[in-house]
PDB file of C-alpha atoms and ligand atoms in Angstrom:
ATOM      1  CA  MET A   1      35.416   0.324 -33.121  1.00 50.00           C
ATOM      2  CA  SER A   2      37.129  -1.558 -30.472  1.00 57.00           C
ATOM      3  CA  LYS A   3      35.617  -4.653 -29.013  1.00 56.00           C
ATOM      4  CA  LEU A   4      34.924  -4.245 -25.531  1.00 83.00           C
ATOM      5  CA  ASN A   5      32.258  -6.456 -24.115  1.00 94.00           C
ATOM      6  CA  HIS A   6      32.175  -9.993 -23.438  1.00 96.00           C
ATOM      7  CA  TYR A   7      28.488 -11.608 -24.589  1.00 96.00           C
ATOM      8  CA  TYR A   8      27.114 -12.298 -21.104  1.00 97.00           C
ATOM      9  CA  GLU A   9      27.647  -8.419 -20.297  1.00 95.00           C
ATOM     10  CA  GLY A  10      24.418  -7.750 -22.280  1.00 93.00           C
ATOM     11  CA  HIS A  11      22.870  -8.678 -19.229  1.00 96.00           C
ATOM     12  CA  GLU A  12      23.417  -5.154 -17.944  1.00 96.00           C
ATOM     13  CA  ALA A  13      21.297  -3.645 -20.853  1.00 93.00           C
ATOM     14  CA  GLU A  14      18.709  -6.002 -20.146  1.00 94.00           C
ATOM     15  CA  TYR A  15      18.363  -5.305 -16.432  1.00 96.00           C
ATOM     16  CA  VAL A  16      17.941  -1.421 -17.420  1.00 96.00           C
ATOM     17  CA  ARG A  17      15.251  -2.396 -19.764  1.00 95.00           C
ATOM     18  CA  ARG A  18      13.328  -4.843 -17.310  1.00 95.00           C
ATOM     19  CA  ILE A  19      13.634  -2.359 -14.285  1.00 94.00           C
ATOM     20  CA  ASN A  20      12.362   0.624 -16.843  1.00 94.00           C
ATOM     21  CA  ALA A  21       9.392  -1.799 -17.517  1.00 94.00           C
ATOM     22  CA  GLY A  22       8.542  -2.018 -13.860  1.00 93.00           C
ATOM     23  CA  HIS A  23       9.861  -5.484 -13.244  1.00 94.00           C
ATOM     24  CA  VAL A  24      11.863  -6.319  -9.998  1.00 93.00           C
ATOM     25  CA  GLY A  25      14.254  -9.011 -11.235  1.00 90.00           C
ATOM     26  CA  TRP A  26      15.159 -11.434 -14.147  1.00 92.00           C
ATOM     27  CA  ASP A  27      12.664 -13.934 -12.796  1.00 86.00           C
ATOM     28  CA  LYS A  28       8.886 -12.898 -12.963  1.00 83.00           C
ATOM     29  CA  GLY A  29       8.008 -14.221  -9.537  1.00 82.00           C
ATOM     30  CA  GLY A  30       9.878 -11.067  -7.824  1.00 89.00           C
ATOM     31  CA  TYR A  31      11.199 -11.806  -4.258  1.00 92.00           C
ATOM     32  CA  ASP A  32       8.659 -14.272  -2.751  1.00 88.00           C
ATOM     33  CA  GLU A  33       7.464 -16.485  -5.818  1.00 91.00           C
ATOM     34  CA  PHE A  34      10.772 -17.152  -7.926  1.00 93.00           C
ATOM     35  CA  PHE A  35      11.532 -20.429  -9.638  1.00 92.00           C
ATOM     36  CA  MET A  36      14.530 -21.437  -7.631  1.00 95.00           C
ATOM     37  CA  LYS A  37      12.859 -20.610  -4.211  1.00 96.00           C
ATOM     38  CA  PRO A  38      11.459 -24.276  -3.591  1.00 97.00           C
ATOM     39  CA  PHE A  39      14.592 -26.007  -4.289  1.00 97.00           C
ATOM     40  CA  VAL A  40      16.688 -23.748  -2.331  1.00 98.00           C
ATOM     41  CA  ALA A  41      14.110 -23.920   0.638  1.00 98.00           C
ATOM     42  CA  ARG A  42      14.563 -28.146   0.458  1.00 98.00           C
ATOM     43  CA  SER A  43      18.365 -27.905   0.043  1.00 98.00           C
ATOM     44  CA  LEU A  44      18.508 -25.653   3.331  1.00 98.00           C
ATOM     45  CA  ASP A  45      16.653 -28.365   5.151  1.00 97.00           C
ATOM     46  CA  ARG A  46      18.353 -31.455   3.719  1.00 97.00           C
ATOM     47  CA  SER A  47      21.951 -30.154   3.988  1.00 97.00           C
ATOM     48  CA  GLY A  48      21.244 -28.901   7.543  1.00 96.00           C
ATOM     49  CA  LEU A  49      22.027 -25.204   7.180  1.00 97.00           C
ATOM     50  CA  LYS A  50      18.743 -24.079   8.052  1.00 94.00           C
ATOM     51  CA  ARG A  51      19.498 -25.399  11.374  1.00 93.00           C
ATOM     52  CA  GLN A  52      23.107 -24.578  11.635  1.00 94.00           C
ATOM     53  CA  GLY A  53      23.408 -21.431   9.572  1.00 93.00           C
ATOM     54  CA  GLY A  54      26.753 -20.691   7.629  1.00 97.00           C
ATOM     55  CA  ARG A  55      27.904 -18.627   4.800  1.00 98.00           C
ATOM     56  CA  ALA A  56      26.720 -18.595   1.496  1.00 98.00           C
ATOM     57  CA  LEU A  57      27.689 -17.316  -2.223  1.00 98.00           C
ATOM     58  CA  ASP A  58      25.040 -16.481  -4.693  1.00 98.00           C
ATOM     59  CA  LEU A  59      26.457 -16.605  -8.093  1.00 98.00           C
ATOM     60  CA  GLY A  60      24.791 -14.377 -10.774  1.00 98.00           C
ATOM     61  CA  CYS A  61      22.520 -13.052  -7.889  1.00 98.00           C
ATOM     62  CA  GLY A  62      20.637 -10.462 -10.140  1.00 97.00           C
ATOM     63  CA  THR A  63      18.407  -8.236  -8.196  1.00 97.00           C
ATOM     64  CA  GLY A  64      18.982 -10.313  -5.175  1.00 97.00           C
ATOM     65  CA  ALA A  65      15.766 -12.621  -4.447  1.00 97.00           C
ATOM     66  CA  LEU A  66      17.776 -15.866  -3.852  1.00 97.00           C
ATOM     67  CA  SER A  67      20.187 -13.833  -1.661  1.00 98.00           C
ATOM     68  CA  CYS A  68      17.331 -12.487   0.402  1.00 98.00           C
ATOM     69  CA  GLN A  69      15.844 -15.985   0.917  1.00 98.00           C
ATOM     70  CA  LEU A  70      19.373 -17.399   2.258  1.00 98.00           C
ATOM     71  CA  ALA A  71      19.748 -14.256   4.415  1.00 98.00           C
ATOM     72  CA  GLU A  72      16.272 -14.931   5.670  1.00 97.00           C
ATOM     73  CA  ALA A  73      17.053 -18.248   6.518  1.00 97.00           C
ATOM     74  CA  ASN A  74      20.023 -16.764   8.602  1.00 96.00           C
ATOM     75  CA  LEU A  75      23.115 -17.237   6.645  1.00 98.00           C
ATOM     76  CA  ASP A  76      25.664 -14.769   5.986  1.00 98.00           C
ATOM     77  CA  VAL A  77      25.308 -13.975   2.205  1.00 98.00           C
ATOM     78  CA  THR A  78      27.731 -12.707  -0.392  1.00 98.00           C
ATOM     79  CA  GLY A  79      25.844 -12.023  -3.698  1.00 98.00           C
ATOM     80  CA  LEU A  80      27.766 -11.340  -6.925  1.00 98.00           C
ATOM     81  CA  ASP A  81      26.692 -10.271 -10.696  1.00 98.00           C
ATOM     82  CA  ILE A  82      28.043  -8.601 -13.569  1.00 98.00           C
ATOM     83  CA  SER A  83      25.350  -6.112 -13.826  1.00 98.00           C
ATOM     84  CA  ALA A  84      25.810  -2.879 -11.905  1.00 98.00           C
ATOM     85  CA  THR A  85      22.088  -2.038 -12.244  1.00 98.00           C
ATOM     86  CA  ALA A  86      20.950  -5.212 -10.815  1.00 98.00           C
ATOM     87  CA  ILE A  87      23.480  -5.010  -7.857  1.00 98.00           C
ATOM     88  CA  GLY A  88      22.320  -1.480  -7.051  1.00 98.00           C
ATOM     89  CA  PHE A  89      18.780  -2.641  -7.046  1.00 97.00           C
ATOM     90  CA  ALA A  90      19.649  -5.702  -4.937  1.00 98.00           C
ATOM     91  CA  LYS A  91      21.403  -3.523  -2.409  1.00 98.00           C
ATOM     92  CA  ALA A  92      18.142  -1.155  -1.967  1.00 97.00           C
ATOM     93  CA  ILE A  93      15.727  -4.084  -1.599  1.00 97.00           C
ATOM     94  CA  ALA A  94      17.997  -5.726   1.080  1.00 98.00           C
ATOM     95  CA  GLU A  95      18.298  -2.553   3.107  1.00 98.00           C
ATOM     96  CA  LYS A  96      14.516  -2.285   2.702  1.00 97.00           C
ATOM     97  CA  ARG A  97      13.963  -5.846   4.090  1.00 97.00           C
ATOM     98  CA  ASP A  98      16.654  -4.974   6.964  1.00 97.00           C
ATOM     99  CA  LEU A  99      19.095  -7.856   5.897  1.00 98.00           C
ATOM    100  CA  ARG A 100      22.496  -7.515   5.692  1.00 98.00           C
ATOM    101  CA  ILE A 101      23.944  -8.930   2.566  1.00 98.00           C
ATOM    102  CA  ASP A 102      27.463  -8.239   0.905  1.00 98.00           C
ATOM    103  CA  PHE A 103      26.414  -7.482  -2.734  1.00 98.00           C
ATOM    104  CA  ALA A 104      29.282  -6.721  -5.084  1.00 98.00           C
ATOM    105  CA  VAL A 105      29.628  -6.360  -9.164  1.00 98.00           C
ATOM    106  CA  ALA A 106      32.023  -9.417 -10.279  1.00 98.00           C
ATOM    107  CA  ASP A 107      32.523 -11.174 -13.595  1.00 98.00           C
ATOM    108  CA  ILE A 108      32.473 -14.615 -12.279  1.00 98.00           C
ATOM    109  CA  VAL A 109      34.145 -15.814 -15.363  1.00 98.00           C
ATOM    110  CA  ARG A 110      37.154 -13.627 -15.254  1.00 97.00           C
ATOM    111  CA  ASP A 111      37.511 -12.351 -11.658  1.00 98.00           C
ATOM    112  CA  PRO A 112      38.847 -14.439  -8.854  1.00 97.00           C
ATOM    113  CA  LEU A 113      36.252 -15.855  -6.007  1.00 96.00           C
ATOM    114  CA  PRO A 114      37.140 -16.281  -2.480  1.00 95.00           C
ATOM    115  CA  THR A 115      38.248 -19.553  -1.800  1.00 96.00           C
ATOM    116  CA  GLY A 116      37.742 -21.996   1.159  1.00 95.00           C
ATOM    117  CA  GLN A 117      34.979 -19.931   2.878  1.00 96.00           C
ATOM    118  CA  PHE A 118      31.609 -21.019   1.986  1.00 98.00           C
ATOM    119  CA  ASP A 119      29.225 -23.657   3.306  1.00 98.00           C
ATOM    120  CA  VAL A 120      27.378 -23.424   0.260  1.00 98.00           C
ATOM    121  CA  THR A 121      27.650 -21.789  -3.023  1.00 98.00           C
ATOM    122  CA  VAL A 122      24.696 -21.385  -5.324  1.00 98.00           C
ATOM    123  CA  ASP A 123      24.249 -21.229  -8.848  1.00 97.00           C
ATOM    124  CA  GLY A 124      21.385 -18.740  -9.529  1.00 86.00           C
ATOM    125  CA  HIS A 125      21.033 -19.425 -13.160  1.00 95.00           C
ATOM    126  CA  LEU A 126      24.280 -18.074 -13.961  1.00 98.00           C
ATOM    127  CA  LEU A 127      25.985 -21.405 -15.586  1.00 98.00           C
ATOM    128  CA  HIS A 128      23.503 -21.591 -18.582  1.00 98.00           C
ATOM    129  CA  CYS A 129      24.535 -17.920 -19.182  1.00 98.00           C
ATOM    130  CA  ILE A 130      28.160 -19.196 -19.768  1.00 98.00           C
ATOM    131  CA  VAL A 131      28.445 -21.180 -23.049  1.00 98.00           C
ATOM    132  CA  PHE A 132      32.170 -21.903 -23.763  1.00 97.00           C
ATOM    133  CA  GLU A 133      33.461 -25.030 -22.268  1.00 97.00           C
ATOM    134  CA  GLU A 134      36.741 -23.618 -21.257  1.00 98.00           C
ATOM    135  CA  GLU A 135      34.913 -20.720 -19.212  1.00 98.00           C
ATOM    136  CA  ARG A 136      32.556 -23.360 -17.637  1.00 98.00           C
ATOM    137  CA  GLN A 137      35.159 -25.321 -16.361  1.00 98.00           C
ATOM    138  CA  ARG A 138      37.149 -22.284 -15.218  1.00 98.00           C
ATOM    139  CA  VAL A 139      33.663 -21.141 -13.112  1.00 98.00           C
ATOM    140  CA  LEU A 140      33.024 -24.766 -11.854  1.00 98.00           C
ATOM    141  CA  GLU A 141      36.814 -25.044 -10.498  1.00 98.00           C
ATOM    142  CA  LYS A 142      36.322 -21.726  -8.954  1.00 98.00           C
ATOM    143  CA  VAL A 143      33.214 -22.801  -7.406  1.00 98.00           C
ATOM    144  CA  ARG A 144      34.966 -25.979  -5.784  1.00 98.00           C
ATOM    145  CA  GLN A 145      37.679 -23.885  -4.389  1.00 97.00           C
ATOM    146  CA  SER A 146      34.952 -21.424  -2.897  1.00 98.00           C
ATOM    147  CA  LEU A 147      33.629 -24.385  -0.544  1.00 98.00           C
ATOM    148  CA  ASN A 148      34.684 -25.057   2.665  1.00 97.00           C
ATOM    149  CA  GLY A 149      35.420 -28.776   4.044  1.00 94.00           C
ATOM    150  CA  GLY A 150      31.932 -30.320   3.732  1.00 93.00           C
ATOM    151  CA  GLY A 151      30.692 -27.236   1.654  1.00 97.00           C
ATOM    152  CA  GLU A 152      28.011 -27.668  -0.969  1.00 98.00           C
ATOM    153  CA  PHE A 153      26.984 -26.556  -4.583  1.00 98.00           C
ATOM    154  CA  TRP A 154      23.294 -25.637  -5.619  1.00 98.00           C
ATOM    155  CA  VAL A 155      22.849 -25.647  -9.162  1.00 98.00           C
ATOM    156  CA  GLU A 156      19.664 -25.367 -11.349  1.00 97.00           C
ATOM    157  CA  THR A 157      20.316 -25.084 -15.305  1.00 97.00           C
ATOM    158  CA  MET A 158      18.878 -25.764 -18.414  1.00 96.00           C
ATOM    159  CA  LEU A 159      18.869 -29.223 -20.015  1.00 96.00           C
ATOM    160  CA  LEU A 160      17.150 -30.624 -23.083  1.00 93.00           C
ATOM    161  CA  GLU A 161      14.523 -33.132 -21.772  1.00 89.00           C
ATOM    162  CA  ASN A 162      14.941 -36.658 -22.743  1.00 85.00           C
ATOM    163  CA  GLY A 163      14.037 -36.686 -26.667  1.00 82.00           C
ATOM    164  CA  GLN A 164      13.080 -32.932 -26.625  1.00 88.00           C
ATOM    165  CA  GLU A 165      13.978 -31.288 -29.953  1.00 89.00           C
ATOM    166  CA  PRO A 166      15.463 -27.745 -29.787  1.00 92.00           C
ATOM    167  CA  ASP A 167      12.922 -25.258 -31.062  1.00 91.00           C
ATOM    168  CA  PRO A 168      14.319 -23.625 -34.452  1.00 91.00           C
ATOM    169  CA  ASP A 169      13.872 -20.219 -33.029  1.00 91.00           C
ATOM    170  CA  TRP A 170      16.613 -21.112 -30.259  1.00 93.00           C
ATOM    171  CA  HIS A 171      19.150 -21.282 -33.227  1.00 94.00           C
ATOM    172  CA  MET A 172      20.816 -23.813 -31.134  1.00 94.00           C
ATOM    173  CA  ASP A 173      24.030 -25.491 -32.388  1.00 93.00           C
ATOM    174  CA  GLU A 174      25.599 -28.971 -32.139  1.00 90.00           C
ATOM    175  CA  ARG A 175      27.492 -27.881 -28.804  1.00 91.00           C
ATOM    176  CA  GLY A 176      24.128 -26.666 -27.333  1.00 93.00           C
ATOM    177  CA  MET A 177      24.555 -23.224 -27.759  1.00 96.00           C
ATOM    178  CA  VAL A 178      21.711 -20.772 -28.228  1.00 96.00           C
ATOM    179  CA  TRP A 179      22.544 -17.946 -30.448  1.00 96.00           C
ATOM    180  CA  SER A 180      20.132 -14.528 -30.717  1.00 94.00           C
ATOM    181  CA  ARG A 181      20.364 -12.070 -33.803  1.00 94.00           C
ATOM    182  CA  ILE A 182      21.417  -8.528 -32.439  1.00 93.00           C
ATOM    183  CA  ASP A 183      21.410  -5.331 -34.153  1.00 91.00           C
ATOM    184  CA  GLN A 184      24.959  -4.367 -33.454  1.00 87.00           C
ATOM    185  CA  GLY A 185      27.680  -6.903 -32.763  1.00 88.00           C
ATOM    186  CA  ASP A 186      31.022  -5.287 -33.029  1.00 87.00           C
ATOM    187  CA  GLN A 187      31.162  -4.253 -29.524  1.00 90.00           C
ATOM    188  CA  TYR A 188      30.963  -7.842 -28.389  1.00 93.00           C
ATOM    189  CA  VAL A 189      34.519 -10.096 -28.614  1.00 94.00           C
ATOM    190  CA  GLU A 190      32.214 -13.250 -29.082  1.00 95.00           C
ATOM    191  CA  ALA A 191      29.856 -11.727 -31.795  1.00 94.00           C
ATOM    192  CA  GLN A 192      29.829 -13.346 -35.271  1.00 95.00           C
ATOM    193  CA  CYS A 193      28.622 -11.897 -38.267  1.00 94.00           C
ATOM    194  CA  ARG A 194      27.002 -14.650 -40.780  1.00 91.00           C
ATOM    195  CA  ASP A 195      25.000 -13.711 -43.859  1.00 85.00           C
ATOM    196  CA  GLY A 196      25.113  -9.931 -43.143  1.00 92.00           C
ATOM    197  CA  ASN A 197      23.470 -10.671 -39.477  1.00 94.00           C
ATOM    198  CA  TRP A 198      25.111 -10.277 -36.141  1.00 95.00           C
ATOM    199  CA  TRP A 199      24.674 -13.203 -33.820  1.00 96.00           C
ATOM    200  CA  LEU A 200      25.537 -13.535 -30.051  1.00 95.00           C
ATOM    201  CA  PRO A 201      25.756 -16.550 -28.013  1.00 96.00           C
ATOM    202  CA  GLN A 202      23.296 -16.430 -24.847  1.00 96.00           C
ATOM    203  CA  ARG A 203      22.844 -19.664 -23.359  1.00 97.00           C
ATOM    204  CA  LEU A 204      24.170 -23.290 -23.191  1.00 97.00           C
ATOM    205  CA  ILE A 205      21.275 -25.759 -23.072  1.00 96.00           C
ATOM    206  CA  ALA A 206      23.153 -29.077 -21.857  1.00 96.00           C
ATOM    207  CA  ARG A 207      22.027 -32.006 -24.002  1.00 92.00           C
ATOM    208  CA  SER A 208      22.059 -34.683 -21.373  1.00 93.00           C
ATOM    209  CA  GLN A 209      22.088 -35.178 -17.643  1.00 95.00           C
ATOM    210  CA  GLU A 210      25.497 -37.437 -18.017  1.00 95.00           C
ATOM    211  CA  ALA A 211      27.261 -34.490 -20.171  1.00 94.00           C
ATOM    212  CA  LEU A 212      26.519 -32.124 -17.018  1.00 97.00           C
ATOM    213  CA  LEU A 213      27.706 -34.466 -14.257  1.00 97.00           C
ATOM    214  CA  ALA A 214      30.830 -35.523 -16.155  1.00 97.00           C
ATOM    215  CA  GLU A 215      31.341 -31.669 -16.511  1.00 97.00           C
ATOM    216  CA  PHE A 216      31.015 -30.998 -12.788  1.00 98.00           C
ATOM    217  CA  LEU A 217      33.086 -33.927 -11.965  1.00 98.00           C
ATOM    218  CA  SER A 218      35.869 -32.885 -14.162  1.00 97.00           C
ATOM    219  CA  ALA A 219      35.936 -29.524 -11.815  1.00 98.00           C
ATOM    220  CA  GLY A 220      36.110 -31.904  -8.716  1.00 98.00           C
ATOM    221  CA  LEU A 221      32.513 -31.914  -7.927  1.00 98.00           C
ATOM    222  CA  THR A 222      30.263 -34.989  -7.220  1.00 98.00           C
ATOM    223  CA  ALA A 223      26.386 -35.001  -7.092  1.00 98.00           C
ATOM    224  CA  VAL A 224      24.613 -36.124  -3.779  1.00 97.00           C
ATOM    225  CA  GLU A 225      21.076 -35.548  -5.219  1.00 97.00           C
ATOM    226  CA  VAL A 226      19.804 -34.943  -8.520  1.00 97.00           C
ATOM    227  CA  GLU A 227      16.843 -34.100 -10.300  1.00 96.00           C
ATOM    228  CA  CYS A 228      15.565 -33.191 -13.777  1.00 96.00           C
ATOM    229  CA  TYR A 229      12.358 -31.378 -14.586  1.00 94.00           C
ATOM    230  CA  ALA A 230      10.007 -30.987 -17.539  1.00 94.00           C
ATOM    231  CA  PRO A 231       9.785 -27.909 -19.581  1.00 93.00           C
ATOM    232  CA  LEU A 232       7.409 -25.231 -17.714  1.00 87.00           C
ATOM    233  CA  ALA A 233       6.176 -23.702 -20.842  1.00 86.00           C
ATOM    234  CA  PRO A 234       5.967 -24.588 -24.529  1.00 84.00           C
ATOM    235  CA  LEU A 235       9.023 -23.567 -26.382  1.00 87.00           C
ATOM    236  CA  THR A 236      11.386 -23.552 -23.384  1.00 92.00           C
ATOM    237  CA  PRO A 237      13.839 -26.293 -22.579  1.00 94.00           C
ATOM    238  CA  GLY A 238      13.806 -28.595 -19.422  1.00 95.00           C
ATOM    239  CA  GLY A 239      15.958 -28.279 -16.404  1.00 96.00           C
ATOM    240  CA  PHE A 240      18.334 -29.969 -14.204  1.00 97.00           C
ATOM    241  CA  ARG A 241      18.853 -29.469 -10.465  1.00 98.00           C
ATOM    242  CA  ALA A 242      21.390 -30.928  -7.933  1.00 98.00           C
ATOM    243  CA  ARG A 243      23.235 -30.754  -4.590  1.00 98.00           C
ATOM    244  CA  LEU A 244      27.083 -31.433  -5.375  1.00 98.00           C
ATOM    245  CA  VAL A 245      30.287 -31.583  -2.854  1.00 98.00           C
ATOM    246  CA  ALA A 246      33.835 -31.589  -3.570  1.00 95.00           C
ATOM    247  CA  ALA A 247      34.752 -35.061  -4.912  1.00 92.00           C
ATOM    248  CA  ASP A 248      37.819 -35.279  -2.872  1.00 88.00           C
ATOM    249  CA  GLY A 249      35.828 -34.331   0.359  1.00 75.00           C
ATOM    250  CA  ALA A 250      37.924 -31.273   0.902  1.00 64.00           C
ATOM    251  CA  GLY A 251      36.858 -27.719   0.132  1.00 58.00           C
TER     252      GLY A 251
HETATM  253  C1  SAM B 301      19.260 -15.725 -15.941  1.00 72.11           C
HETATM  254  S1  SAM B 301      19.744 -14.643 -14.913  1.00 72.11           S
HETATM  255  C2  SAM B 301      19.533 -15.034 -13.150  1.00 72.11           C
HETATM  256  C3  SAM B 301      19.314 -14.049 -12.104  1.00 72.11           C
HETATM  257  C4  SAM B 301      18.930 -14.462 -10.731  1.00 72.11           C
HETATM  258  N1  SAM B 301      19.713 -15.400  -9.937  1.00 72.11           N
HETATM  259  C5  SAM B 301      17.382 -14.695 -10.853  1.00 72.11           C
HETATM  260  O1  SAM B 301      17.157 -15.907 -10.642  1.00 72.11           O
HETATM  261  O2  SAM B 301      16.511 -13.922 -10.911  1.00 72.11           O
HETATM  262  C6  SAM B 301      21.682 -14.934 -14.770  1.00 72.11           C
HETATM  263  C7  SAM B 301      22.472 -13.776 -14.025  1.00 72.11           C
HETATM  264  O3  SAM B 301      24.010 -14.204 -14.112  1.00 72.11           O
HETATM  265  C8  SAM B 301      24.374 -12.826 -14.242  1.00 72.11           C
HETATM  266  N2  SAM B 301      25.480 -13.042 -15.085  1.00 72.11           N
HETATM  267  C9  SAM B 301      25.868 -13.524 -16.256  1.00 72.11           C
HETATM  268  N3  SAM B 301      27.188 -13.706 -16.589  1.00 72.11           N
HETATM  269  C10 SAM B 301      27.738 -13.635 -15.358  1.00 72.11           C
HETATM  270  C11 SAM B 301      29.209 -13.405 -15.002  1.00 72.11           C
HETATM  271  N4  SAM B 301      30.201 -13.321 -16.108  1.00 72.11           N
HETATM  272  N5  SAM B 301      29.750 -12.755 -13.879  1.00 72.11           N
HETATM  273  C12 SAM B 301      28.472 -12.489 -12.792  1.00 72.11           C
HETATM  274  N6  SAM B 301      27.421 -12.391 -13.403  1.00 72.11           N
HETATM  275  C13 SAM B 301      26.876 -12.937 -14.553  1.00 72.11           C
HETATM  276  C14 SAM B 301      23.273 -11.894 -15.013  1.00 72.11           C
HETATM  277  O4  SAM B 301      23.512 -10.556 -15.122  1.00 72.11           O
HETATM  278  C15 SAM B 301      22.130 -12.373 -14.463  1.00 72.11           C
HETATM  279  O5  SAM B 301      21.827 -11.665 -13.264  1.00 72.11           O
END
């Protein structure tokens, strides 16, 4: 069988499963209570975009809760996701809410992004789904290039809390990659067969805030505001959130 899919394309099957089970998105909070909402609300205030408006790009928008929040704050929003099912759902919800949002299916690792156009590009929990160093660098460079002069990047991503030990069930390797056992791996480019079992990388949990900031800086992004948060539930990692801008002041 030819290997057709990249590891992150497994999100499509997961959206089909979740939507069939009656969920409205990745985040259990739905459209009004989702996890990133308070951070984005604060960032809209602090960046001045709530007053000024502008153009926003939502990366890994899923079923569009964050895109709707940005559009309701009067930003002109583009939402991109690898999952056709999630994008179809997002379009239907936006229409119901009478919001004009430009949703499209895209692979943020491999497809080009528009350049120099956005007042804010938001990582909607996409970055921790991209596990390989070279791919993450490529994505972060595209993020920097997507910004206009003065544009901001808002990111929230998984980070081991200071002193936190990875749970053995995460099967986390020394690079921070979390692996899951899957039934059939031969349709995934990056799946590995070990001891008769198929494994697929699923998430990257950063080991330190310094490592994340260095990763952003080598893509030309520097932080203006940083916050780390503790695990929200047992057996989950902590997190990191930040507002960043282009280090050279350009978009
Ligand atoms: C953890 S989910 C978060 C979804 C949504 N932002 C939310 O908060 O509910 C990560 C999202 O990134 C998308 N994704 C993963 N890899 C991607 C890629 N290479 N290109 C575009 N989207 C991707 C997934 O389909 C999924 O919707």
